[in-house]
mmCIF file of C-alpha atoms in Angstrom:
data_model
loop_
_atom_site.group_PDB
_atom_site.id
_atom_site.type_symbol
_atom_site.label_atom_id
_atom_site.label_comp_id
_atom_site.label_asym_id
_atom_site.label_seq_id
_atom_site.Cartn_x
_atom_site.Cartn_y
_atom_site.Cartn_z
ATOM 1 C CA MET W 1 -40.186 26.229 45.545
ATOM 2 C CA ASN W 2 -41.237 26.715 49.140
ATOM 3 C CA LYS W 3 -43.872 29.260 48.202
ATOM 4 C CA GLN W 4 -45.245 26.617 45.588
ATOM 5 C CA TYR W 5 -45.567 24.192 48.466
ATOM 6 C CA VAL W 6 -47.196 26.547 50.771
ATOM 7 C CA ALA W 7 -49.720 27.370 48.087
ATOM 8 C CA LEU W 8 -50.401 23.626 47.430
ATOM 9 C CA ALA W 9 -50.831 23.084 51.337
ATOM 10 C CA SER W 10 -53.308 25.953 51.446
ATOM 11 C CA ILE W 11 -55.282 24.629 48.479
ATOM 12 C CA LEU W 12 -55.283 21.240 50.067
ATOM 13 C CA ILE W 13 -56.636 22.717 53.529
ATOM 14 C CA GLY W 14 -59.307 24.569 51.456
ATOM 15 C CA VAL W 15 -60.264 21.346 49.816
ATOM 16 C CA ILE W 16 -60.797 19.676 53.263
ATOM 17 C CA LEU W 17 -62.853 22.527 54.716
ATOM 18 C CA ALA W 18 -64.918 22.831 51.601
ATOM 19 C CA SER W 19 -65.676 19.003 51.763
ATOM 20 C CA LEU W 20 -66.533 19.310 55.407
ATOM 21 C CA VAL W 21 -69.089 22.025 54.933
ATOM 22 C CA ILE W 22 -70.733 21.141 51.633
ATOM 23 C CA GLY W 23 -74.185 19.822 51.976
ATOM 24 C CA THR W 24 -74.101 20.848 55.802
ATOM 25 C CA ILE W 25 -76.578 23.561 56.953
ATOM 26 C CA ASN W 26 -74.969 24.193 60.358
ATOM 27 C CA VAL W 27 -71.830 22.540 61.272
ATOM 28 C CA PHE W 28 -71.641 23.822 64.746
ATOM 29 C CA GLU W 29 -75.280 22.741 65.959
ATOM 30 C CA GLY W 30 -77.030 19.606 64.853
ATOM 31 C CA HIS W 31 -74.399 18.572 62.269
ATOM 32 C CA PHE W 32 -71.266 18.647 64.199
ATOM 33 C CA ASN W 33 -71.327 14.818 65.010
ATOM 34 C CA ILE W 34 -71.922 13.873 61.411
ATOM 35 C CA VAL W 35 -68.953 16.264 60.382
ATOM 36 C CA TYR W 36 -66.486 14.910 63.147
ATOM 37 C CA SER W 37 -67.516 11.200 62.969
ATOM 38 C CA ILE W 38 -68.241 10.616 59.208
ATOM 39 C CA ARG W 39 -67.094 13.458 56.826
ATOM 40 C CA LEU W 40 -63.799 14.469 58.545
ATOM 41 C CA PRO W 41 -62.258 10.936 58.702
ATOM 42 C CA ARG W 42 -63.507 10.399 55.072
ATOM 43 C CA ILE W 43 -61.997 13.458 53.578
ATOM 44 C CA LEU W 44 -58.671 12.806 55.522
ATOM 45 C CA PHE W 45 -58.401 9.362 54.453
ATOM 46 C CA ALA W 46 -59.261 10.452 50.759
ATOM 47 C CA VAL W 47 -56.392 12.979 50.633
ATOM 48 C CA LEU W 48 -53.978 10.681 52.447
ATOM 49 C CA GLY W 49 -54.807 8.216 49.903
ATOM 50 C CA GLY W 50 -54.289 10.465 46.991
ATOM 51 C CA ALA W 51 -50.721 11.264 48.427
ATOM 52 C CA VAL W 52 -50.162 7.513 48.948
ATOM 53 C CA LEU W 53 -51.125 6.287 45.619
ATOM 54 C CA SER W 54 -49.505 9.361 43.561
ATOM 55 C CA ILE W 55 -46.186 8.842 45.194
ATOM 56 C CA CYS W 56 -46.231 5.215 44.816
ATOM 57 C CA GLY W 57 -47.084 5.482 41.224
ATOM 58 C CA ALA W 58 -44.193 8.066 40.714
ATOM 59 C CA VAL W 59 -41.609 5.573 42.339
ATOM 60 C CA PHE W 60 -42.777 2.571 40.467
ATOM 61 C CA GLN W 61 -42.651 4.616 37.176
ATOM 62 C CA ILE W 62 -38.749 5.445 37.807
ATOM 63 C CA LEU W 63 -38.071 1.988 39.139
ATOM 64 C CA LEU W 64 -39.519 0.189 36.039
ATOM 65 C CA ASN W 65 -38.874 2.928 33.590
ATOM 66 C CA ASN W 66 -42.610 2.655 32.688
ATOM 67 C CA ARG W 67 -45.134 5.640 32.632
ATOM 68 C CA MET W 68 -47.943 3.263 33.009
ATOM 69 C CA ALA W 69 -46.706 1.511 36.184
ATOM 70 C CA ASP W 70 -48.540 1.817 39.361
ATOM 71 C CA SER W 71 -50.309 -0.469 41.978
ATOM 72 C CA PHE W 72 -53.327 -0.826 39.582
ATOM 73 C CA THR W 73 -51.501 -1.804 36.344
ATOM 74 C CA LEU W 74 -49.035 -4.206 38.231
ATOM 75 C CA GLY W 75 -51.883 -6.368 39.915
ATOM 76 C CA MET W 76 -50.852 -5.268 43.424
ATOM 77 C CA ALA W 77 -54.391 -3.482 44.016
ATOM 78 C CA ASN W 78 -56.636 -6.374 42.942
ATOM 79 C CA GLY W 79 -54.163 -8.570 45.140
ATOM 80 C CA ALA W 80 -54.611 -6.351 48.078
ATOM 81 C CA VAL W 81 -58.458 -6.518 47.811
ATOM 82 C CA ILE W 82 -58.450 -10.159 47.413
ATOM 83 C CA GLY W 83 -56.662 -10.442 50.633
ATOM 84 C CA ALA W 84 -59.010 -8.100 52.398
ATOM 85 C CA ALA W 85 -61.825 -10.155 51.003
ATOM 86 C CA ILE W 86 -60.471 -13.312 52.358
ATOM 87 C CA ALA W 87 -59.883 -11.706 55.848
ATOM 88 C CA ILE W 88 -63.478 -10.771 55.895
ATOM 89 C CA TYR W 89 -64.931 -13.889 54.531
ATOM 90 C CA ILE W 90 -63.104 -15.843 57.361
ATOM 91 C CA SER W 91 -64.105 -13.364 59.928
ATOM 92 C CA ALA W 92 -60.590 -12.319 60.875
ATOM 93 C CA SER W 93 -59.772 -9.606 63.219
ATOM 94 C CA PHE W 94 -59.913 -5.925 62.121
ATOM 95 C CA TYR W 95 -56.128 -5.706 62.369
ATOM 96 C CA PHE W 96 -55.733 -8.814 60.141
ATOM 97 C CA ILE W 97 -57.394 -6.965 57.218
ATOM 98 C CA PRO W 98 -54.392 -4.882 56.004
ATOM 99 C CA LEU W 99 -52.009 -7.680 56.799
ATOM 100 C CA PHE W 100 -53.893 -9.998 54.522
ATOM 101 C CA GLY W 101 -54.004 -7.236 51.936
ATOM 102 C CA VAL W 102 -50.256 -6.509 52.074
ATOM 103 C CA VAL W 103 -49.189 -10.176 51.778
ATOM 104 C CA ALA W 104 -51.764 -10.887 48.911
ATOM 105 C CA GLY W 105 -50.784 -7.649 47.173
ATOM 106 C CA LEU W 106 -46.934 -8.406 47.308
ATOM 107 C CA ILE W 107 -47.501 -12.019 46.259
ATOM 108 C CA SER W 108 -49.466 -10.592 43.241
ATOM 109 C CA LEU W 109 -46.646 -7.930 42.356
ATOM 110 C CA PHE W 110 -44.008 -10.958 42.357
ATOM 111 C CA LEU W 111 -46.183 -13.111 40.314
ATOM 112 C CA VAL W 112 -46.648 -10.404 37.704
ATOM 113 C CA LEU W 113 -42.874 -9.651 37.513
ATOM 114 C CA PHE W 114 -42.160 -13.467 37.442
ATOM 115 C CA ILE W 115 -44.572 -14.190 34.614
ATOM 116 C CA ALA W 116 -43.623 -11.115 32.656
ATOM 117 C CA LYS W 117 -39.802 -12.270 32.933
ATOM 118 C CA GLN W 118 -40.799 -15.591 31.605
ATOM 119 C CA ILE W 119 -42.548 -14.265 28.457
ATOM 120 C CA ASP W 120 -40.025 -11.578 27.866
ATOM 121 C CA SER W 121 -36.485 -11.987 29.295
ATOM 122 C CA MET W 122 -35.767 -8.155 28.587
ATOM 123 C CA LEU W 123 -38.758 -7.361 30.887
ATOM 124 C CA ARG W 124 -39.840 -4.562 28.569
ATOM 125 C CA PRO W 125 -42.355 -1.998 29.724
ATOM 126 C CA GLU W 126 -45.173 -3.185 27.342
ATOM 127 C CA THR W 127 -44.968 -6.784 28.451
ATOM 128 C CA LEU W 128 -45.160 -5.726 32.176
ATOM 129 C CA VAL W 129 -48.015 -3.842 31.703
ATOM 130 C CA ILE W 130 -50.051 -6.221 29.608
ATOM 131 C CA THR W 131 -49.216 -8.967 32.138
ATOM 132 C CA GLY W 132 -50.191 -6.786 35.113
ATOM 133 C CA VAL W 133 -53.588 -5.843 33.506
ATOM 134 C CA LEU W 134 -54.368 -9.408 32.578
ATOM 135 C CA PHE W 135 -53.442 -10.800 36.008
ATOM 136 C CA SER W 136 -55.740 -7.987 37.558
ATOM 137 C CA THR W 137 -58.412 -9.058 35.437
ATOM 138 C CA LEU W 138 -57.978 -12.668 36.647
ATOM 139 C CA LEU W 139 -58.095 -11.486 40.272
ATOM 140 C CA SER W 140 -61.264 -9.467 39.719
ATOM 141 C CA GLY W 141 -62.909 -12.835 38.538
ATOM 142 C CA VAL W 142 -61.529 -14.588 41.790
ATOM 143 C CA LEU W 143 -62.944 -11.583 43.812
ATOM 144 C CA TYR W 144 -66.445 -11.998 42.251
ATOM 145 C CA ILE W 145 -66.418 -15.735 42.948
ATOM 146 C CA ILE W 146 -65.646 -15.025 46.568
ATOM 147 C CA ILE W 147 -68.502 -12.670 47.031
ATOM 148 C CA MET W 148 -70.869 -15.204 45.183
ATOM 149 C CA LEU W 149 -69.975 -17.875 47.780
ATOM 150 C CA ASP W 150 -71.869 -16.018 50.386
ATOM 151 C CA PRO W 151 -73.363 -12.801 49.462
ATOM 152 C CA THR W 152 -74.887 -12.068 52.715
ATOM 153 C CA LYS W 153 -71.493 -12.569 54.532
ATOM 154 C CA THR W 154 -69.465 -10.770 51.947
ATOM 155 C CA LYS W 155 -71.881 -7.820 51.056
ATOM 156 C CA SER W 156 -69.391 -5.382 52.832
ATOM 157 C CA ILE W 157 -66.565 -6.337 50.329
ATOM 158 C CA VAL W 158 -68.779 -5.632 47.049
ATOM 159 C CA GLN W 159 -67.591 -2.030 47.353
ATOM 160 C CA PHE W 160 -64.094 -3.162 47.159
ATOM 161 C CA MET W 161 -64.691 -3.828 43.507
ATOM 162 C CA PHE W 162 -65.274 -0.120 42.623
ATOM 163 C CA GLY W 163 -63.221 1.768 45.469
ATOM 164 C CA SER W 164 -64.862 3.875 48.099
ATOM 165 C CA PHE W 165 -64.036 6.055 51.122
ATOM 166 C CA SER W 166 -67.361 5.406 52.737
ATOM 167 C CA GLY W 167 -67.162 3.970 56.264
ATOM 168 C CA SER W 168 -63.649 5.593 56.699
ATOM 169 C CA ARG W 169 -62.389 5.374 60.421
ATOM 170 C CA TYR W 170 -59.718 7.189 62.264
ATOM 171 C CA GLU W 171 -58.035 3.663 62.937
ATOM 172 C CA TYR W 172 -57.782 3.319 59.038
ATOM 173 C CA ILE W 173 -55.943 6.740 58.770
ATOM 174 C CA THR W 174 -53.619 6.064 61.715
ATOM 175 C CA ILE W 175 -52.496 2.560 60.174
ATOM 176 C CA VAL W 176 -51.973 3.871 56.709
ATOM 177 C CA PHE W 177 -50.284 7.114 57.955
ATOM 178 C CA ILE W 178 -47.674 5.234 60.093
ATOM 179 C CA CYS W 179 -46.808 3.049 57.163
ATOM 180 C CA PHE W 180 -46.560 5.926 54.788
ATOM 181 C CA ILE W 181 -44.178 7.826 56.911
ATOM 182 C CA ILE W 182 -42.027 4.965 57.547
ATOM 183 C CA SER W 183 -41.863 4.387 53.522
ATOM 184 C CA LEU W 184 -41.286 8.058 53.024
ATOM 185 C CA ILE W 185 -38.173 8.161 55.164
ATOM 186 C CA VAL W 186 -36.724 5.262 53.405
ATOM 187 C CA LEU W 187 -37.757 6.618 49.968
ATOM 188 C CA PHE W 188 -36.137 10.184 50.503
ATOM 189 C CA LYS W 189 -32.877 8.471 51.544
ATOM 190 C CA SER W 190 -32.866 6.839 48.070
ATOM 191 C CA SER W 191 -33.868 9.824 46.183
ATOM 192 C CA ARG W 192 -30.228 10.533 44.820
ATOM 193 C CA ASP W 193 -30.051 7.076 43.609
ATOM 194 C CA LEU W 194 -33.390 7.328 41.834
ATOM 195 C CA ASP W 195 -32.149 10.440 39.925
ATOM 196 C CA LEU W 196 -29.262 8.368 38.927
ATOM 197 C CA LEU W 197 -31.684 5.573 37.683
ATOM 198 C CA THR W 198 -33.497 8.005 35.393
ATOM 199 C CA LEU W 199 -30.132 8.462 33.436
ATOM 200 C CA GLY W 200 -30.365 4.650 32.545
ATOM 201 C CA GLU W 201 -29.594 1.407 34.308
ATOM 202 C CA LEU W 202 -26.095 1.069 32.999
ATOM 203 C CA ARG W 203 -25.019 4.611 33.966
ATOM 204 C CA ALA W 204 -26.560 4.355 37.315
ATOM 205 C CA PHE W 205 -24.633 1.045 37.904
ATOM 206 C CA SER W 206 -21.375 2.674 36.778
ATOM 207 C CA LEU W 207 -22.081 5.431 39.258
ATOM 208 C CA GLY W 208 -22.512 2.900 42.084
ATOM 209 C CA VAL W 209 -26.189 2.238 42.287
ATOM 210 C CA GLU W 210 -26.816 -1.319 43.026
ATOM 211 C CA VAL W 211 -29.883 -1.255 40.633
ATOM 212 C CA SER W 212 -31.584 -4.710 41.423
ATOM 213 C CA LYS W 213 -31.262 -4.199 45.256
ATOM 214 C CA LEU W 214 -32.639 -0.877 45.033
ATOM 215 C CA ARG W 215 -35.606 -1.660 42.635
ATOM 216 C CA LEU W 216 -36.599 -4.651 44.902
ATOM 217 C CA LYS W 217 -36.234 -2.638 48.271
ATOM 218 C CA LEU W 218 -38.373 0.190 47.051
ATOM 219 C CA LEU W 219 -40.924 -1.645 45.261
ATOM 220 C CA ILE W 220 -41.617 -3.494 48.589
ATOM 221 C CA VAL W 221 -41.105 -0.442 50.655
ATOM 222 C CA MET W 222 -43.652 1.719 48.695
ATOM 223 C CA ALA W 223 -46.057 -1.126 48.137
ATOM 224 C CA ILE W 224 -46.900 -1.535 51.811
ATOM 225 C CA PRO W 225 -48.676 1.799 52.450
ATOM 226 C CA SER W 226 -50.699 1.489 49.242
ATOM 227 C CA LEU W 227 -51.552 -2.061 49.733
ATOM 228 C CA VAL W 228 -52.706 -1.364 53.391
ATOM 229 C CA LEU W 229 -54.929 1.582 52.009
ATOM 230 C CA LEU W 230 -56.419 -0.420 49.273
ATOM 231 C CA SER W 231 -57.097 -3.165 51.602
ATOM 232 C CA PHE W 232 -59.717 -0.634 53.408
ATOM 233 C CA THR W 233 -60.930 1.279 50.384
ATOM 234 C CA GLY W 234 -60.821 -1.326 47.530
ATOM 235 C CA ILE W 235 -59.520 -0.498 43.990
ATOM 236 C CA ILE W 236 -58.683 3.027 43.497
ATOM 237 C CA GLY W 237 -56.978 3.055 40.172
ATOM 238 C CA PHE W 238 -55.219 5.469 37.830
ATOM 239 C CA ILE W 239 -54.269 8.315 40.066
ATOM 240 C CA GLY W 240 -50.837 6.817 40.590
ATOM 241 C CA ILE W 241 -50.588 7.179 36.886
ATOM 242 C CA ILE W 242 -51.819 10.417 35.866
ATOM 243 C CA VAL W 243 -50.651 12.728 38.664
ATOM 244 C CA PRO W 244 -46.710 11.934 38.188
ATOM 245 C CA GLN W 245 -47.273 12.216 34.407
ATOM 246 C CA MET W 246 -49.190 15.555 34.556
ATOM 247 C CA ILE W 247 -46.296 16.850 36.617
ATOM 248 C CA GLN W 248 -43.591 15.493 34.322
ATOM 249 C CA TYR W 249 -45.411 16.638 31.231
ATOM 250 C CA ILE W 250 -45.567 20.161 32.521
ATOM 251 C CA ARG W 251 -41.766 20.273 33.386
ATOM 252 C CA PRO W 252 -39.444 17.328 34.214
ATOM 253 C CA ARG W 253 -38.463 17.137 37.867
ATOM 254 C CA LYS W 254 -35.887 15.380 40.018
ATOM 255 C CA ALA W 255 -37.080 12.666 42.127
ATOM 256 C CA LYS W 256 -37.541 14.211 45.403
ATOM 257 C CA GLU W 257 -39.330 17.292 43.930
ATOM 258 C CA LEU W 258 -41.579 14.878 41.970
ATOM 259 C CA PHE W 259 -42.405 12.906 44.966
ATOM 260 C CA ILE W 260 -43.535 16.062 46.987
ATOM 261 C CA LEU W 261 -45.602 17.620 44.117
ATOM 262 C CA SER W 262 -47.123 14.163 43.424
ATOM 263 C CA GLY W 263 -48.303 13.888 47.201
ATOM 264 C CA PHE W 264 -49.757 17.239 47.129
ATOM 265 C CA TYR W 265 -51.423 17.111 43.792
ATOM 266 C CA GLY W 266 -52.688 13.586 44.362
ATOM 267 C CA ALA W 267 -54.232 14.523 47.796
ATOM 268 C CA ILE W 268 -55.969 17.576 46.187
ATOM 269 C CA LEU W 269 -57.290 15.661 43.370
ATOM 270 C CA LEU W 270 -58.636 12.778 45.178
ATOM 271 C CA GLY W 271 -59.831 14.895 47.765
ATOM 272 C CA ILE W 272 -62.111 16.984 45.156
ATOM 273 C CA VAL W 273 -63.185 13.622 43.297
ATOM 274 C CA ASP W 274 -64.391 12.103 46.693
ATOM 275 C CA THR W 275 -66.284 15.221 47.516
ATOM 276 C CA ILE W 276 -67.937 15.262 44.178
ATOM 277 C CA ALA W 277 -68.575 11.387 44.381
ATOM 278 C CA ARG W 278 -70.459 11.914 47.759
ATOM 279 C CA THR W 279 -72.427 15.086 46.618
ATOM 280 C CA ILE W 280 -73.166 15.093 42.857
ATOM 281 C CA LEU W 281 -76.137 12.687 43.175
ATOM 282 C CA SER W 282 -76.887 13.214 46.894
ATOM 283 C CA PRO W 283 -78.289 11.336 48.684
ATOM 284 C CA ILE W 284 -76.851 8.651 46.475
ATOM 285 C CA GLN W 285 -73.074 8.271 46.959
ATOM 286 C CA LEU W 286 -71.122 7.096 43.888
ATOM 287 C CA PRO W 287 -67.997 5.006 44.417
ATOM 288 C CA THR W 288 -64.915 7.209 44.352
ATOM 289 C CA GLY W 289 -62.985 4.688 42.298
ATOM 290 C CA VAL W 290 -65.631 4.826 39.569
ATOM 291 C CA LEU W 291 -65.699 8.442 39.315
ATOM 292 C CA LEU W 292 -61.994 8.743 39.125
ATOM 293 C CA SER W 293 -61.668 6.310 36.427
ATOM 294 C CA ILE W 294 -64.203 8.374 34.369
ATOM 295 C CA PHE W 295 -62.065 11.393 34.987
ATOM 296 C CA SER W 296 -58.813 9.799 34.462
ATOM 297 C CA VAL W 297 -59.067 7.606 31.190
ATOM 298 C CA PRO W 298 -59.633 10.681 29.060
ATOM 299 C CA LEU W 299 -56.677 12.533 30.537
ATOM 300 C CA ILE W 300 -54.512 9.302 30.018
ATOM 301 C CA LEU W 301 -55.365 9.257 26.557
ATOM 302 C CA PHE W 302 -54.684 12.895 25.977
ATOM 303 C CA LEU W 303 -51.124 12.535 27.567
ATOM 304 C CA MET W 304 -50.340 9.605 25.317
ATOM 305 C CA TYR W 305 -51.667 11.487 22.318
ATOM 306 C CA LYS W 306 -49.349 14.397 23.088
ATOM 307 C CA ARG W 307 -46.441 12.241 23.630
ATOM 308 C CA PHE W 308 -47.087 10.604 20.354
ATOM 309 C CA LEU W 309 -47.154 14.062 18.595
ATOM 310 C CA GLN W 310 -43.792 14.993 20.300
ATOM 311 C CA LYS W 311 -42.257 11.831 18.898
ATOM 312 C CA THR W 312 -43.582 12.305 15.356
ATOM 313 C CA ILE W 313 -42.387 15.972 15.139
#
């Protein structure tokens, strides 16, 4: 297993280096400042974002027993973007942008859970997903209205509707990384309880797991780094769904191993997608979130189709 992690780490480093040199004639002369000031923070933020969103998705899928759960389908992503948009609209300090994003994202999450609970007291996965998607659509409309109120002032948040790592800064990376590390410490301490939870809520409870407290704690703890990230990048959807599902489709894993692999594969995938988005139509840069959606939706449909075949056989 350690060899697998080393191999994945090597691939990740290769993706970072390749992204830095693609389209650059001479890194060590005229283009060094471009590489250091623009490309390096962008690719580092992209791979960090891939790890954050993929692990967050894996945790949410275990906690909610729902393979379609992540920050995007539960309304958190759109909530975070709304919060960041409001912070920009009122000309709040740079450091208040992630704070607004986290608060708005958590409010969105709890509203989705509350509404779904009122509709379906059993809180079935399909009810939760449909409620989250509908609430996300509602928030997208609200975001559009905020932008239209003053297009000149809110021009910088238009990209939030599509998701992009352009304009990444080392300050963004530092803030998200600190939140991510703190969340991982709490998460890995709870990995055994999450393994028990995969056996079913009743069995986990009989083995000493306080399911409700565990779910609430980890939902909040793992939401924070992803919400801070999305406050800076805008909506980056689906990666938290497809990466854990791909890993589990190949071979079911225990929680701790699933989280580590999700982090590596998510970082590699989003690093590659962001590099393609930056270079495929150069000098035009495609939003990373748009290209990721184009890549992800067919893959999600494929995984759903394969699961359907397994159930019918």
